[in-house]
Structures are given as structure tokens and as C-alpha cells.
Amino acid sequence: MKKKNILIFLLIVLTVGCVVAIYRLVNPKVESFSLETYSQEIEQFPKEEVLGKIETPREVKKAAKEIWKDIYGDSVAYRVPYHVFYDEANQVWLVTGSWGLIIPGGPHILISATDGKVLAVWHDKF
């Protein structure tokens, strides 16, 4: 009986863990940032593309990945995890990719939330 209870408990914990992981993939955590910090990148790495209004973190991650794939190729799909930031005052998204949790570097993109104008795209190298 104890083994059965332990097995049921482990299955519940595993199920809850999977649900939380899927939720975080679909609804990424959004942190704040200041657009003024990126004025140099906007000047050095502009991109003339307008995607249309982008309202959710999920939409901006998808748009960022598509732009990055056009520029850097399919390997950008492996630059995860992606991090999403939002500047409320300027209504601008910042999405960053990475080489993982330890290695620095990866793709970055700034996108206006109101019209989807891509303000800058660049890639840090490690």
C-alpha cells in the first residue's frame, strides 16, 4: 500500500511539474527594461521592417525567432532560453536569446509594441 501511495504522489508531482514547464514556455515571464539603455544598438543595428501590432510575450517571441532565422539561419532555434522584456513607457519589447544558462552571447531584437516596427537586431558573440 505504501509503494502505491508513493507512486501516486510521484506521478502527481511529475504531472504538476510538466504543467508548470509548459505554462512557462507558452507564457514567458516578462521583465522590465529601459529603452534608453539601447540607443547605441538602435543606431548601429537598425532594421527596416514593420510586423504589425504585437500584444503578447508569445507573439513577440515568435516574431523575434522568425526575424533571427532570416538573418542568422536555423541555428538560432537553439539559442534558448529566450528572455522577454518590456519597456512600458516607450511600449517596446526586447527579446534576447542565449547559448544557455552559463555561456554569454546570443541574438537580440527590439520591437515596438504599437506597430511592430523592428528598431534593432544584433547578436553578441561569446
PDB file of C-alpha atoms in Angstrom:
ATOM      1  CA  MET A   1       0.000   0.000   0.000  1.00  0.00           C
ATOM      2  CA  LYS A   2       2.845   2.416   0.833  1.00  0.00           C
ATOM      3  CA  LYS A   3       4.508   1.799  -2.524  1.00  0.00           C
ATOM      4  CA  LYS A   4       1.256   2.578  -4.301  1.00  0.00           C
ATOM      5  CA  ASN A   5       0.864   5.854  -2.368  1.00  0.00           C
ATOM      6  CA  ILE A   6       4.448   6.853  -3.139  1.00  0.00           C
ATOM      7  CA  LEU A   7       3.935   6.070  -6.825  1.00  0.00           C
ATOM      8  CA  ILE A   8       0.723   8.138  -6.924  1.00  0.00           C
ATOM      9  CA  PHE A   9       2.493  11.021  -5.170  1.00  0.00           C
ATOM     10  CA  LEU A  10       5.397  10.911  -7.633  1.00  0.00           C
ATOM     11  CA  LEU A  11       3.004  10.875 -10.594  1.00  0.00           C
ATOM     12  CA  ILE A  12       1.186  13.918  -9.209  1.00  0.00           C
ATOM     13  CA  VAL A  13       4.469  15.803  -8.684  1.00  0.00           C
ATOM     14  CA  LEU A  14       5.647  14.894 -12.187  1.00  0.00           C
ATOM     15  CA  THR A  15       2.335  15.995 -13.728  1.00  0.00           C
ATOM     16  CA  VAL A  16       2.351  19.325 -11.885  1.00  0.00           C
ATOM     17  CA  GLY A  17       5.979  19.899 -12.919  1.00  0.00           C
ATOM     18  CA  CYS A  18       5.152  19.255 -16.584  1.00  0.00           C
ATOM     19  CA  VAL A  19       2.156  21.600 -16.457  1.00  0.00           C
ATOM     20  CA  VAL A  20       4.281  24.378 -14.918  1.00  0.00           C
ATOM     21  CA  ALA A  21       7.047  23.870 -17.506  1.00  0.00           C
ATOM     22  CA  ILE A  22       4.592  24.021 -20.405  1.00  0.00           C
ATOM     23  CA  TYR A  23       2.919  27.115 -18.949  1.00  0.00           C
ATOM     24  CA  ARG A  24       6.281  28.895 -18.713  1.00  0.00           C
ATOM     25  CA  LEU A  25       7.109  28.015 -22.315  1.00  0.00           C
ATOM     26  CA  VAL A  26       3.775  29.340 -23.557  1.00  0.00           C
ATOM     27  CA  ASN A  27       3.641  32.382 -21.235  1.00  0.00           C
ATOM     28  CA  PRO A  28       7.194  33.597 -20.663  1.00  0.00           C
ATOM     29  CA  LYS A  29       8.000  35.807 -17.714  1.00  0.00           C
ATOM     30  CA  VAL A  30       8.262  39.439 -18.794  1.00  0.00           C
ATOM     31  CA  GLU A  31      10.696  41.729 -17.034  1.00  0.00           C
ATOM     32  CA  SER A  32      11.068  45.461 -17.492  1.00  0.00           C
ATOM     33  CA  PHE A  33      13.927  47.332 -19.152  1.00  0.00           C
ATOM     34  CA  SER A  34      14.738  50.872 -20.249  1.00  0.00           C
ATOM     35  CA  LEU A  35      14.897  51.594 -23.978  1.00  0.00           C
ATOM     36  CA  GLU A  36      17.381  54.420 -23.372  1.00  0.00           C
ATOM     37  CA  THR A  37      19.962  51.770 -22.459  1.00  0.00           C
ATOM     38  CA  TYR A  38      19.850  50.537 -26.072  1.00  0.00           C
ATOM     39  CA  SER A  39      20.205  53.806 -28.015  1.00  0.00           C
ATOM     40  CA  GLN A  40      23.611  52.743 -29.357  1.00  0.00           C
ATOM     41  CA  GLU A  41      22.239  49.405 -30.642  1.00  0.00           C
ATOM     42  CA  ILE A  42      19.322  51.178 -32.337  1.00  0.00           C
ATOM     43  CA  GLU A  43      21.802  53.471 -34.098  1.00  0.00           C
ATOM     44  CA  GLN A  44      24.273  50.730 -35.059  1.00  0.00           C
ATOM     45  CA  PHE A  45      21.920  47.841 -35.912  1.00  0.00           C
ATOM     46  CA  PRO A  46      18.692  49.286 -37.368  1.00  0.00           C
ATOM     47  CA  LYS A  47      16.244  47.122 -39.303  1.00  0.00           C
ATOM     48  CA  GLU A  48      13.564  48.482 -41.619  1.00  0.00           C
ATOM     49  CA  GLU A  49      10.714  46.062 -41.063  1.00  0.00           C
ATOM     50  CA  VAL A  50       7.207  46.503 -39.640  1.00  0.00           C
ATOM     51  CA  LEU A  51       5.384  43.446 -38.311  1.00  0.00           C
ATOM     52  CA  GLY A  52       2.114  44.939 -37.074  1.00  0.00           C
ATOM     53  CA  LYS A  53       0.925  45.382 -33.506  1.00  0.00           C
ATOM     54  CA  ILE A  54       2.402  42.884 -31.048  1.00  0.00           C
ATOM     55  CA  GLU A  55       0.478  42.497 -27.810  1.00  0.00           C
ATOM     56  CA  THR A  56       1.741  39.395 -26.021  1.00  0.00           C
ATOM     57  CA  PRO A  57       5.085  37.902 -24.998  1.00  0.00           C
ATOM     58  CA  ARG A  58       4.248  34.801 -27.013  1.00  0.00           C
ATOM     59  CA  GLU A  59       3.705  36.865 -30.186  1.00  0.00           C
ATOM     60  CA  VAL A  60       6.947  38.788 -29.735  1.00  0.00           C
ATOM     61  CA  LYS A  61       8.970  35.604 -29.129  1.00  0.00           C
ATOM     62  CA  LYS A  62       7.574  34.085 -32.317  1.00  0.00           C
ATOM     63  CA  ALA A  63       8.281  37.263 -34.327  1.00  0.00           C
ATOM     64  CA  ALA A  64      11.808  37.525 -32.921  1.00  0.00           C
ATOM     65  CA  LYS A  65      12.602  33.924 -33.795  1.00  0.00           C
ATOM     66  CA  GLU A  66      11.393  34.419 -37.390  1.00  0.00           C
ATOM     67  CA  ILE A  67      13.492  37.576 -37.867  1.00  0.00           C
ATOM     68  CA  TRP A  68      16.532  35.895 -36.341  1.00  0.00           C
ATOM     69  CA  LYS A  69      16.114  32.832 -38.586  1.00  0.00           C
ATOM     70  CA  ASP A  70      16.053  35.099 -41.663  1.00  0.00           C
ATOM     71  CA  ILE A  71      19.279  36.779 -40.569  1.00  0.00           C
ATOM     72  CA  TYR A  72      21.264  34.104 -38.732  1.00  0.00           C
ATOM     73  CA  GLY A  73      19.807  30.856 -40.100  1.00  0.00           C
ATOM     74  CA  ASP A  74      18.132  27.898 -38.457  1.00  0.00           C
ATOM     75  CA  SER A  75      20.765  27.575 -35.731  1.00  0.00           C
ATOM     76  CA  VAL A  76      19.061  30.444 -33.877  1.00  0.00           C
ATOM     77  CA  ALA A  77      16.366  27.983 -32.795  1.00  0.00           C
ATOM     78  CA  TYR A  78      18.947  26.537 -30.403  1.00  0.00           C
ATOM     79  CA  ARG A  79      19.746  29.885 -28.739  1.00  0.00           C
ATOM     80  CA  VAL A  80      17.353  29.195 -25.892  1.00  0.00           C
ATOM     81  CA  PRO A  81      16.133  30.142 -23.406  1.00  0.00           C
ATOM     82  CA  TYR A  82      14.600  33.282 -24.848  1.00  0.00           C
ATOM     83  CA  HIS A  83      14.046  36.176 -22.433  1.00  0.00           C
ATOM     84  CA  VAL A  84      11.314  38.765 -22.926  1.00  0.00           C
ATOM     85  CA  PHE A  85      11.460  42.317 -21.563  1.00  0.00           C
ATOM     86  CA  TYR A  86       9.050  45.233 -21.938  1.00  0.00           C
ATOM     87  CA  ASP A  87       9.532  48.998 -21.626  1.00  0.00           C
ATOM     88  CA  GLU A  88       6.101  50.251 -20.540  1.00  0.00           C
ATOM     89  CA  ALA A  89       6.918  53.940 -21.047  1.00  0.00           C
ATOM     90  CA  ASN A  90       8.027  53.511 -24.670  1.00  0.00           C
ATOM     91  CA  GLN A  91       5.919  50.416 -25.435  1.00  0.00           C
ATOM     92  CA  VAL A  92       8.864  48.450 -26.780  1.00  0.00           C
ATOM     93  CA  TRP A  93       9.676  44.747 -26.487  1.00  0.00           C
ATOM     94  CA  LEU A  94      13.199  43.389 -26.069  1.00  0.00           C
ATOM     95  CA  VAL A  95      13.766  39.698 -26.756  1.00  0.00           C
ATOM     96  CA  THR A  96      17.116  38.063 -26.143  1.00  0.00           C
ATOM     97  CA  GLY A  97      18.296  34.582 -26.980  1.00  0.00           C
ATOM     98  CA  SER A  98      21.206  32.804 -25.376  1.00  0.00           C
ATOM     99  CA  TRP A  99      23.587  29.899 -25.643  1.00  0.00           C
ATOM    100  CA  GLY A 100      22.182  28.538 -22.394  1.00  0.00           C
ATOM    101  CA  LEU A 101      22.384  29.496 -18.769  1.00  0.00           C
ATOM    102  CA  ILE A 102      26.177  29.678 -18.498  1.00  0.00           C
ATOM    103  CA  ILE A 103      27.615  30.868 -21.830  1.00  0.00           C
ATOM    104  CA  PRO A 104      27.036  34.565 -22.629  1.00  0.00           C
ATOM    105  CA  GLY A 105      26.043  35.867 -26.061  1.00  0.00           C
ATOM    106  CA  GLY A 106      23.113  35.423 -28.393  1.00  0.00           C
ATOM    107  CA  PRO A 107      20.623  37.295 -30.584  1.00  0.00           C
ATOM    108  CA  HIS A 108      18.726  40.421 -29.500  1.00  0.00           C
ATOM    109  CA  ILE A 109      15.839  42.340 -31.014  1.00  0.00           C
ATOM    110  CA  LEU A 110      13.899  45.493 -30.135  1.00  0.00           C
ATOM    111  CA  ILE A 111      10.320  45.712 -31.467  1.00  0.00           C
ATOM    112  CA  SER A 112       7.737  48.444 -30.991  1.00  0.00           C
ATOM    113  CA  ALA A 113       4.558  47.011 -29.473  1.00  0.00           C
ATOM    114  CA  THR A 114       2.260  49.582 -31.075  1.00  0.00           C
ATOM    115  CA  ASP A 115       3.108  48.962 -34.734  1.00  0.00           C
ATOM    116  CA  GLY A 116       5.642  46.116 -34.697  1.00  0.00           C
ATOM    117  CA  LYS A 117       8.465  48.224 -36.130  1.00  0.00           C
ATOM    118  CA  VAL A 118      11.758  46.417 -35.654  1.00  0.00           C
ATOM    119  CA  LEU A 119      14.053  49.013 -34.107  1.00  0.00           C
ATOM    120  CA  ALA A 120      17.260  46.972 -33.968  1.00  0.00           C
ATOM    121  CA  VAL A 121      18.612  43.441 -34.378  1.00  0.00           C
ATOM    122  CA  TRP A 122      22.066  42.346 -33.246  1.00  0.00           C
ATOM    123  CA  HIS A 123      23.977  39.328 -31.973  1.00  0.00           C
ATOM    124  CA  ASP A 124      26.523  39.117 -29.161  1.00  0.00           C
ATOM    125  CA  LYS A 125      29.339  36.660 -29.569  1.00  0.00           C
ATOM    126  CA  PHE A 126      30.982  34.843 -26.697  1.00  0.00           C
TER     127      PHE A 126
END
